Structures are given as C-alpha cells and as structure tokens.
Amino acid sequence: MLGSVCKPSFSCIRLGNASNTSARHLEGTRPKLRIAAVKQTKLSKETKEVHESAVEEASAEDTPRKSASPSINLIPENGKWSNGIPPVMGAHLMPSGTVCPVSTSSGCGDGQPHVFQYREAEGEGTILQYGNPTQLSVGLARAIERASADAIKEKGSFTVALSGGSLPSLLTMLAGSGGIEFDKWTVFWVDERNVPLSREDSNYKLAMEAFLGRVGIPESQVIKLQEGLPVQQAAKAYEGAMLSLDRAVLPRDEDGLPVIDMVLLGVGPDGHVASLFPNAPQTANRSGSWILPVARSPKPPAERITMSMPVINAAKEVVVVAKGEGKAEIVQRALETQALPGAVPVQLVSPASGRLTWMVDAAAGSLLQPLDWEDRKAF
C-alpha cells in the first residue's frame, strides 16, 4: 500500500518586476495529484466494441480536448469525455473484456503501511515566480522582513531556520535592511555538515559571510553546530540547544514539536530538502526526534545533522526557494508530477497548520504549466 497521497494545491503568481506590487494571477489552482499507472494496450475489435458499449450507456458526451503540455504525463488520447474519465468507474478493461468495477479497498487494514506517508488532508500553497535572481532575492527579503515583524509583534521574538547551498547568496540584501529587529532573532539551521565551522562547506560559514556576520544578532541566539563530536552526539547536542530555549521564543505544538516562525528550504536536483534524501530512513523518520544524524549522505560531506520532516512541517511558515535553469526539472517534477512517497522528499513538505510558499525565478519555473492545472486529464 502507498498510503495517503494528498498534496498541497497551489495558486501561481508570476511577478515581472519585484518592485511592482501588482501581480498577474494565472487562472488555475493546482489540483491534488493521484498516483496512477496507465498501460496502453491494443484492443481487439470485439473487445473494443464491448468497452464502447459499456461506457456509451452512461454518457454520450463528446467534448474536444485542448492540446496537452509536453511536460505532463497524460492518460492516452483515446477517450472522449471532457475530464478524461468515463462515468463507468475503472476506465480500463479487465482480461475478461468487462469494465473494471469500482474499488472497495479501504487501505492496508492491519497490514504494514508504507514507510513514507503524505499528509491525510490536502493542503494549500502559493508559487511566486520572479523575473530574475535579483528580483527573487528582493521578494525573499521582503517575505522574511514581513514574517519577522509579525512574529515580534505577536511574541516579542522571531525564529528562523536557514539552509545551505545557494540560498545564503539570496539573503545578502538582509544585511542592508534597516527595518528588521535582528536583536530579537534566533537562528537555526535546517541542516548542517558535521565539519569545522570555518570550513568552506559549513552552512554556518556561508550564512555568516552572506549576512549573519553583519546584522548584529547576539551570538547566543545563533544556534550553531557543536564542533568535534561524532555525528550522533552532534545531533543530540543541537536538539538539546533547541530544547533549552524558552517556550515563549520557541513554542511547541500539540505533538511536542517546535513551532519555528519561518523555515527556508532550498531543493536539490534529486528533490532533497535539508539533508533528507530520497528514500532515506531519515526522510521517513517520525520518532519525535527534532534533529537526526546522517552518517552516510549521498552528497559529500558524508556526516550531517538535519531537522526531521515533522519538525519542518510544524513550522508556522515554510518557503521553498529555487533559482536557475538547473532547478527547472525538479521544480516541474515536484509541482506537476506525483512521485511515490519518499522519492521526491520536497513533495512531503506540507505544513500541518502553517503556510507553504514556493519562490522561484523565471529559469527555475520555466517548465511549469499552470494554465493546465485545472485540466484533470493532465494529472
């Protein structure tokens, strides 16, 4: 059993100029995707007549179909119903030549559920597409400034979790912002490499050089990796540092997970977020641990620590950021193609009660086809 396959629905906004507050909404709301396997077979004349007779009894509707996007997997173009699904459930023939009956399956019952699970309920999200990386950087800075102001107004502090990779380079504009109360920030990392903080591949070093070292956040409020520990101990030490924070700064949800005000995620070409890689045990971990050790990362360096997926999804707001042509394929795959649970970890990002936003530049979003999102035939 694959378990639940609900994913967020999305609305898409394309922004031409970051300074222009008016945005053109593209028609179409992202439907939740269903896993489907479609097999084309050549029907014999006799079998085809049986099939056509069965479905024509329920509907004689003949609606022309619009052209399909080449980026989306389609049900074969051999139907004649407006939404691509005949009223006779099943939409394919059994070996006997009769139409497949309605499924009565109620799930895996007492069996073992799939180790990776999408949320039971469908969520919602927003996609913001900017004209270029500079506009993306401005838009991201504004979103962080807004989230910071809201959190400080509500509880007197702001918590944010940063990623590594190319994300810190998009945050340099924060250093010149005069409207942010940085002294009320507490900073975490969604993942960190278990290396000395002075090394070039340290996420801490990347963020410090990009903006953290110039904005005046008290050192005690920058929660960094404890150097020199085995990776299992490093994960426990980092979780302990988070647990020691006052609950007024870092509240807990009903499951005892931390409610971070804003989590900023990059996405890898394989769909990984933080250090949660495709089909890895850490990606499926629901033990209640906040921070997990990664001893054998498929990307160097091998040792890392990472926030768990439940911790990411407990956040008040999650922003997934992607820029450049190299991310176009995974952005399209993540948003428009339903993968098996765990195969594309970013598809598991779905805040339980928070807000989800994707921010991409034109190159990263170049393969998206939002005008097709209302077309059930296309999904």
CSV table of C-alpha atoms in Angstrom, one decimal:
chain,number,residue,atom,x,y,z
A,1,MET,CA,0.0,0.0,0.0
A,2,LEU,CA,1.2,3.5,-0.8
A,3,GLY,CA,-1.0,5.2,1.9
A,4,SER,CA,-2.4,8.6,1.6
A,5,VAL,CA,-1.3,10.7,-1.4
A,6,CYS,CA,-2.7,14.1,-0.7
A,7,LYS,CA,-0.5,17.0,-1.7
A,8,PRO,CA,-0.9,20.8,-1.5
A,9,SER,CA,-2.9,22.6,-4.0
A,10,PHE,CA,-1.2,25.7,-5.4
A,11,SER,CA,-2.1,29.1,-6.8
A,12,CYS,CA,0.6,30.6,-9.1
A,13,ILE,CA,1.6,34.3,-9.5
A,14,ARG,CA,4.2,35.5,-12.0
A,15,LEU,CA,6.0,38.7,-11.0
A,16,GLY,CA,7.7,40.6,-13.7
A,17,ASN,CA,9.3,43.4,-11.5
A,18,ALA,CA,9.9,42.9,-7.8
A,19,SER,CA,9.1,46.5,-7.1
A,20,ASN,CA,5.7,46.2,-8.8
A,21,THR,CA,3.1,45.3,-6.2
A,22,SER,CA,0.5,44.3,-8.8
A,23,ALA,CA,0.8,40.6,-9.9
A,24,ARG,CA,-0.9,38.8,-12.7
A,25,HIS,CA,-2.8,35.7,-11.4
A,26,LEU,CA,-2.7,32.9,-13.8
A,27,GLU,CA,-6.0,31.0,-14.0
A,28,GLY,CA,-5.9,27.6,-12.4
A,29,THR,CA,-5.5,26.1,-9.0
A,30,ARG,CA,-3.1,23.2,-8.6
A,31,PRO,CA,-5.2,20.0,-8.0
A,32,LYS,CA,-4.1,17.4,-5.6
A,33,LEU,CA,-2.3,14.6,-7.6
A,34,ARG,CA,-3.2,11.0,-7.6
A,35,ILE,CA,-0.7,8.2,-8.3
A,36,ALA,CA,-1.9,6.5,-11.5
A,37,ALA,CA,-0.4,3.8,-13.7
A,38,VAL,CA,-1.6,3.8,-17.2
A,39,LYS,CA,-0.9,1.0,-19.7
A,40,GLN,CA,-1.7,1.4,-23.3
A,41,THR,CA,-2.9,-1.8,-25.0
A,42,LYS,CA,-4.2,-2.5,-28.5
A,43,LEU,CA,-7.7,-3.7,-28.1
A,44,SER,CA,-9.2,-6.3,-30.5
A,45,LYS,CA,-12.2,-5.2,-32.5
A,46,GLU,CA,-14.5,-7.4,-30.5
A,47,THR,CA,-13.1,-6.3,-27.1
A,48,LYS,CA,-13.3,-2.6,-28.1
A,49,GLU,CA,-16.9,-3.0,-29.0
A,50,VAL,CA,-17.7,-4.4,-25.5
A,51,HIS,CA,-15.9,-1.5,-23.9
A,52,GLU,CA,-17.5,1.2,-26.0
A,53,SER,CA,-20.9,-0.3,-25.4
A,54,ALA,CA,-20.4,-0.3,-21.6
A,55,VAL,CA,-19.3,3.3,-21.4
A,56,GLU,CA,-21.7,4.8,-24.0
A,57,GLU,CA,-24.6,3.6,-21.9
A,58,ALA,CA,-23.6,6.1,-19.2
A,59,SER,CA,-22.5,9.0,-21.4
A,60,ALA,CA,-22.7,10.2,-25.0
A,61,GLU,CA,-20.9,13.4,-24.3
A,62,ASP,CA,-18.2,14.2,-26.9
A,63,THR,CA,-16.1,17.2,-25.9
A,64,PRO,CA,-13.0,18.3,-27.8
A,65,ARG,CA,-9.8,18.2,-25.8
A,66,LYS,CA,-7.3,21.1,-25.7
A,67,SER,CA,-3.7,20.4,-26.6
A,68,ALA,CA,-1.6,18.9,-23.8
A,69,SER,CA,1.6,20.2,-22.2
A,70,PRO,CA,4.6,18.1,-23.1
A,71,SER,CA,5.8,18.4,-19.5
A,72,ILE,CA,2.9,16.5,-18.1
A,73,ASN,CA,2.2,12.8,-18.2
A,74,LEU,CA,-1.2,12.2,-19.8
A,75,ILE,CA,-3.8,9.5,-20.0
A,76,PRO,CA,-3.7,8.2,-23.6
A,77,GLU,CA,-5.6,10.4,-26.1
A,78,ASN,CA,-8.2,7.7,-26.8
A,79,GLY,CA,-11.2,9.0,-24.8
A,80,LYS,CA,-14.0,11.3,-25.5
A,81,TRP,CA,-15.0,12.7,-22.1
A,82,SER,CA,-14.4,16.3,-21.0
A,83,ASN,CA,-12.4,15.4,-17.9
A,84,GLY,CA,-10.7,12.4,-19.4
A,85,ILE,CA,-12.6,9.9,-17.1
A,86,PRO,CA,-15.6,7.9,-18.3
A,87,PRO,CA,-18.6,7.7,-16.0
A,88,VAL,CA,-18.1,4.0,-15.8
A,89,MET,CA,-15.5,3.6,-13.0
A,90,GLY,CA,-12.3,1.9,-13.7
A,91,ALA,CA,-11.6,3.4,-17.2
A,92,HIS,CA,-9.9,0.2,-18.4
A,93,LEU,CA,-10.8,-3.4,-19.2
A,94,MET,CA,-10.2,-6.5,-17.2
A,95,PRO,CA,-8.9,-9.6,-19.0
A,96,SER,CA,-12.5,-10.7,-19.4
A,97,GLY,CA,-13.2,-7.6,-21.5
A,98,THR,CA,-15.6,-6.1,-18.9
A,99,VAL,CA,-15.1,-2.7,-17.4
A,100,CYS,CA,-13.1,-2.7,-14.2
A,101,PRO,CA,-15.5,-2.3,-11.2
A,102,VAL,CA,-15.4,0.3,-8.5
A,103,SER,CA,-12.7,-0.5,-6.0
A,104,THR,CA,-13.9,-1.4,-2.5
A,105,SER,CA,-10.4,-1.2,-0.9
A,106,SER,CA,-10.3,0.6,2.4
A,107,GLY,CA,-6.5,0.7,2.6
A,108,CYS,CA,-3.9,-1.7,4.1
A,109,GLY,CA,-6.1,-2.6,7.1
A,110,ASP,CA,-4.0,-4.3,9.7
A,111,GLY,CA,-1.0,-4.5,7.3
A,112,GLN,CA,2.2,-2.5,7.4
A,113,PRO,CA,1.6,1.0,5.9
A,114,HIS,CA,4.2,2.4,3.5
A,115,VAL,CA,7.1,3.9,5.4
A,116,PHE,CA,6.7,7.2,3.6
A,117,GLN,CA,3.4,9.0,4.0
A,118,TYR,CA,1.9,12.1,2.5
A,119,ARG,CA,-0.5,14.1,4.8
A,120,GLU,CA,-4.0,12.7,5.1
A,121,ALA,CA,-5.6,16.1,4.3
A,122,GLU,CA,-4.9,18.2,1.2
A,123,GLY,CA,-3.0,21.4,1.9
A,124,GLU,CA,-2.6,24.7,0.1
A,125,GLY,CA,0.3,26.7,-1.2
A,126,THR,CA,1.4,29.6,-3.3
A,127,ILE,CA,4.0,29.8,-6.1
A,128,LEU,CA,5.7,33.1,-6.7
A,129,GLN,CA,7.7,33.3,-9.9
A,130,TYR,CA,10.1,36.2,-10.3
A,131,GLY,CA,11.8,37.5,-13.5
A,132,ASN,CA,15.4,37.0,-12.4
A,133,PRO,CA,17.5,36.1,-9.4
A,134,THR,CA,17.8,39.7,-8.2
A,135,GLN,CA,14.0,40.1,-8.1
A,136,LEU,CA,13.8,36.7,-6.3
A,137,SER,CA,16.2,37.9,-3.7
A,138,VAL,CA,14.2,41.1,-3.1
A,139,GLY,CA,11.0,39.2,-2.8
A,140,LEU,CA,12.5,36.7,-0.4
A,141,ALA,CA,14.0,39.6,1.8
A,142,ARG,CA,10.5,41.2,1.9
A,143,ALA,CA,8.9,37.9,2.9
A,144,ILE,CA,11.4,37.5,5.8
A,145,GLU,CA,11.0,41.1,6.9
A,146,ARG,CA,7.2,40.7,7.0
A,147,ALA,CA,7.4,37.3,8.9
A,148,SER,CA,9.9,38.9,11.4
A,149,ALA,CA,7.7,41.9,12.1
A,150,ASP,CA,4.6,39.7,12.5
A,151,ALA,CA,6.4,37.3,15.0
A,152,ILE,CA,8.0,40.1,17.0
A,153,LYS,CA,4.6,41.9,17.3
A,154,GLU,CA,2.9,38.6,18.4
A,155,LYS,CA,5.5,37.2,20.8
A,156,GLY,CA,8.5,39.5,21.0
A,157,SER,CA,10.9,37.3,19.0
A,158,PHE,CA,11.5,35.7,15.6
A,159,THR,CA,12.8,32.2,14.9
A,160,VAL,CA,14.2,31.3,11.5
A,161,ALA,CA,15.8,28.1,10.2
A,162,LEU,CA,18.3,28.5,7.3
A,163,SER,CA,19.5,26.1,4.6
A,164,GLY,CA,22.9,26.0,2.9
A,165,GLY,CA,23.6,25.6,-0.8
A,166,SER,CA,22.8,28.6,-3.0
A,167,LEU,CA,20.2,30.0,-0.5
A,168,PRO,CA,22.5,32.2,1.6
A,169,SER,CA,23.6,34.1,-1.5
A,170,LEU,CA,20.0,35.2,-1.9
A,171,LEU,CA,19.9,36.6,1.6
A,172,THR,CA,22.7,39.3,1.3
A,173,MET,CA,20.1,42.1,0.9
A,174,LEU,CA,19.0,41.4,4.5
A,175,ALA,CA,22.3,43.0,5.7
A,176,GLY,CA,21.2,46.4,4.3
A,177,SER,CA,17.7,46.3,5.7
A,178,GLY,CA,17.1,48.9,8.4
A,179,GLY,CA,13.6,47.8,9.3
A,180,ILE,CA,14.4,44.4,10.9
A,181,GLU,CA,14.9,44.0,14.6
A,182,PHE,CA,17.8,41.5,14.3
A,183,ASP,CA,18.5,41.5,18.0
A,184,LYS,CA,15.2,39.7,18.5
A,185,TRP,CA,16.1,36.9,16.1
A,186,THR,CA,17.0,33.3,17.0
A,187,VAL,CA,18.7,31.4,14.1
A,188,PHE,CA,18.8,27.7,13.4
A,189,TRP,CA,19.9,25.6,10.5
A,190,VAL,CA,17.6,23.0,9.0
A,191,ASP,CA,20.7,21.0,8.3
A,192,GLU,CA,24.4,21.3,8.9
A,193,ARG,CA,27.5,19.5,7.7
A,194,ASN,CA,29.5,17.9,10.6
A,195,VAL,CA,32.6,19.8,9.8
A,196,PRO,CA,34.6,22.6,11.5
A,197,LEU,CA,32.6,25.9,11.2
A,198,SER,CA,35.5,27.6,9.5
A,199,ARG,CA,35.4,25.2,6.5
A,200,GLU,CA,34.0,26.4,3.2
A,201,ASP,CA,31.3,23.7,3.1
A,202,SER,CA,29.9,24.8,6.5
A,203,ASN,CA,26.4,26.1,6.2
A,204,TYR,CA,27.1,28.4,9.2
A,205,LYS,CA,30.1,29.9,7.4
A,206,LEU,CA,28.0,30.5,4.2
A,207,ALA,CA,25.3,32.4,6.2
A,208,MET,CA,27.8,34.3,8.3
A,209,GLU,CA,29.6,35.6,5.1
A,210,ALA,CA,26.3,36.3,3.3
A,211,PHE,CA,24.6,38.4,6.0
A,212,LEU,CA,24.6,37.0,9.6
A,213,GLY,CA,28.0,38.4,10.4
A,214,ARG,CA,26.9,42.0,9.7
A,215,VAL,CA,23.4,42.3,11.3
A,216,GLY,CA,24.1,42.2,15.0
A,217,ILE,CA,22.3,39.1,16.1
A,218,PRO,CA,23.6,38.2,19.6
A,219,GLU,CA,25.9,35.2,19.4
A,220,SER,CA,23.9,33.3,22.0
A,221,GLN,CA,20.9,33.5,19.6
A,222,VAL,CA,22.7,31.9,16.7
A,223,ILE,CA,22.3,28.1,17.4
A,224,LYS,CA,25.2,26.5,15.6
A,225,LEU,CA,26.7,23.0,15.4
A,226,GLN,CA,28.9,21.9,18.3
A,227,GLU,CA,32.2,21.1,16.6
A,228,GLY,CA,34.3,17.9,17.0
A,229,LEU,CA,31.5,15.5,18.1
A,230,PRO,CA,30.6,12.2,16.4
A,231,VAL,CA,27.5,12.9,14.3
A,232,GLN,CA,25.1,11.1,16.6
A,233,GLN,CA,26.2,13.2,19.5
A,234,ALA,CA,26.2,16.4,17.4
A,235,ALA,CA,22.6,15.8,16.6
A,236,LYS,CA,21.7,15.3,20.2
A,237,ALA,CA,23.6,18.4,21.3
A,238,TYR,CA,21.8,20.5,18.7
A,239,GLU,CA,18.4,19.2,19.7
A,240,GLY,CA,19.4,19.9,23.3
A,241,ALA,CA,20.3,23.5,22.5
A,242,MET,CA,16.8,24.0,20.9
A,243,LEU,CA,15.1,22.3,23.8
A,244,SER,CA,16.8,24.6,26.2
A,245,LEU,CA,15.1,27.7,24.7
A,246,ASP,CA,12.3,29.4,26.5
A,247,ARG,CA,8.9,28.3,25.1
A,248,ALA,CA,8.0,32.0,24.7
A,249,VAL,CA,10.7,32.0,22.0
A,250,LEU,CA,10.2,28.5,20.6
A,251,PRO,CA,6.7,27.3,21.3
A,252,ARG,CA,5.6,23.6,20.9
A,253,ASP,CA,2.7,22.2,19.1
A,254,GLU,CA,0.3,19.6,20.4
A,255,ASP,CA,2.8,16.8,19.4
A,256,GLY,CA,5.6,18.5,21.3
A,257,LEU,CA,7.4,19.7,18.1
A,258,PRO,CA,8.9,23.1,17.9
A,259,VAL,CA,6.9,25.8,16.0
A,260,ILE,CA,9.6,27.8,14.1
A,261,ASP,CA,8.3,31.0,12.7
A,262,MET,CA,9.9,30.6,9.3
A,263,VAL,CA,11.8,27.7,7.7
A,264,LEU,CA,13.8,28.5,4.5
A,265,LEU,CA,14.5,25.5,2.3
A,266,GLY,CA,16.5,25.0,-0.9
A,267,VAL,CA,15.7,22.0,-3.1
A,268,GLY,CA,18.3,19.7,-4.6
A,269,PRO,CA,18.2,18.3,-8.2
A,270,ASP,CA,17.1,15.0,-6.7
A,271,GLY,CA,14.3,16.7,-4.7
A,272,HIS,CA,16.0,16.6,-1.3
A,273,VAL,CA,15.4,19.3,1.3
A,274,ALA,CA,17.6,19.9,4.3
A,275,SER,CA,19.6,16.6,4.5
A,276,LEU,CA,16.5,14.5,3.9
A,277,PHE,CA,17.4,12.5,0.7
A,278,PRO,CA,15.2,10.3,-1.5
A,279,ASN,CA,14.0,7.1,0.2
A,280,ALA,CA,16.5,7.6,3.1
A,281,PRO,CA,15.5,6.4,6.6
A,282,GLN,CA,15.8,10.0,8.0
A,283,THR,CA,13.2,11.2,5.5
A,284,ALA,CA,10.7,8.7,6.8
A,285,ASN,CA,11.6,9.3,10.5
A,286,ARG,CA,8.6,10.0,12.7
A,287,SER,CA,10.2,9.1,16.0
A,288,GLY,CA,9.6,12.5,17.6
A,289,SER,CA,13.3,13.5,17.4
A,290,TRP,CA,13.8,17.0,16.3
A,291,ILE,CA,17.3,16.6,14.9
A,292,LEU,CA,18.6,13.5,13.2
A,293,PRO,CA,22.1,12.3,12.4
A,294,VAL,CA,23.1,11.5,8.8
A,295,ALA,CA,26.1,9.3,8.7
A,296,ARG,CA,26.2,8.4,5.0
A,297,SER,CA,24.9,11.3,3.0
A,298,PRO,CA,24.9,10.6,-0.8
A,299,LYS,CA,26.4,14.1,-1.2
A,300,PRO,CA,29.7,15.0,0.5
A,301,PRO,CA,30.5,15.6,3.2
A,302,ALA,CA,29.0,12.3,4.4
A,303,GLU,CA,28.2,13.3,8.0
A,304,ARG,CA,25.4,15.8,8.6
A,305,ILE,CA,22.7,16.7,11.0
A,306,THR,CA,19.2,17.6,9.9
A,307,MET,CA,15.8,18.6,11.1
A,308,SER,CA,13.2,15.9,10.7
A,309,MET,CA,10.3,16.3,8.2
A,310,PRO,CA,7.8,16.5,11.1
A,311,VAL,CA,9.7,19.5,12.5
A,312,ILE,CA,9.8,21.2,9.1
A,313,ASN,CA,6.1,20.7,8.7
A,314,ALA,CA,5.4,22.0,12.3
A,315,ALA,CA,6.7,25.5,11.2
A,316,LYS,CA,4.4,28.5,11.0
A,317,GLU,CA,5.7,29.2,7.5
A,318,VAL,CA,7.8,27.2,5.1
A,319,VAL,CA,9.4,28.8,2.0
A,320,VAL,CA,11.0,26.6,-0.7
A,321,VAL,CA,13.4,28.6,-2.9
A,322,ALA,CA,14.8,27.6,-6.3
A,323,LYS,CA,16.8,29.6,-8.8
A,324,GLY,CA,18.5,28.8,-12.1
A,325,GLU,CA,17.9,26.6,-15.1
A,326,GLY,CA,19.5,23.7,-13.3
A,327,LYS,CA,16.5,23.5,-10.9
A,328,ALA,CA,13.8,23.7,-13.6
A,329,GLU,CA,13.4,20.0,-14.0
A,330,ILE,CA,13.0,19.2,-10.3
A,331,VAL,CA,10.6,22.2,-9.8
A,332,GLN,CA,8.4,20.9,-12.5
A,333,ARG,CA,8.6,17.3,-11.2
A,334,ALA,CA,7.9,18.4,-7.7
A,335,LEU,CA,4.9,20.5,-8.5
A,336,GLU,CA,3.4,18.7,-11.5
A,337,THR,CA,4.2,15.0,-11.3
A,338,GLN,CA,3.1,12.8,-8.4
A,339,ALA,CA,6.0,10.6,-7.2
A,340,LEU,CA,5.9,7.6,-5.0
A,341,PRO,CA,6.1,8.8,-1.4
A,342,GLY,CA,9.7,9.4,-0.4
A,343,ALA,CA,11.1,9.5,-4.0
A,344,VAL,CA,11.0,13.3,-4.1
A,345,PRO,CA,11.3,14.5,-0.5
A,346,VAL,CA,10.2,18.1,-1.2
A,347,GLN,CA,6.8,16.7,-2.0
A,348,LEU,CA,6.5,15.7,1.6
A,349,VAL,CA,6.8,19.3,2.7
A,350,SER,CA,3.3,20.3,3.7
A,351,PRO,CA,3.0,22.4,6.9
A,352,ALA,CA,0.3,21.0,9.2
A,353,SER,CA,-1.2,24.3,10.1
A,354,GLY,CA,1.3,26.8,8.6
A,355,ARG,CA,1.8,28.5,5.2
A,356,LEU,CA,3.7,27.0,2.3
A,357,THR,CA,5.2,29.2,-0.4
A,358,TRP,CA,7.5,28.3,-3.4
A,359,MET,CA,9.7,31.2,-4.6
A,360,VAL,CA,11.4,30.6,-8.0
A,361,ASP,CA,13.0,32.7,-10.7
A,362,ALA,CA,11.9,32.5,-14.3
A,363,ALA,CA,14.6,30.0,-15.2
A,364,ALA,CA,13.7,27.6,-12.4
A,365,GLY,CA,10.0,27.9,-13.2
A,366,SER,CA,10.4,27.7,-17.0
A,367,LEU,CA,8.9,24.2,-17.3
A,368,LEU,CA,5.8,24.9,-15.2
A,369,GLN,CA,2.4,24.9,-17.0
A,370,PRO,CA,0.0,26.5,-14.5
A,371,LEU,CA,-2.7,27.0,-17.2
A,372,ASP,CA,-3.0,23.2,-17.3
A,373,TRP,CA,-3.6,22.8,-13.6
A,374,GLU,CA,-7.3,22.8,-13.9
A,375,ASP,CA,-7.2,20.1,-16.5
A,376,ARG,CA,-7.9,16.8,-14.7
A,377,LYS,CA,-6.9,15.0,-17.9
A,378,ALA,CA,-3.4,16.3,-17.5
A,379,PHE,CA,-2.9,14.8,-14.0
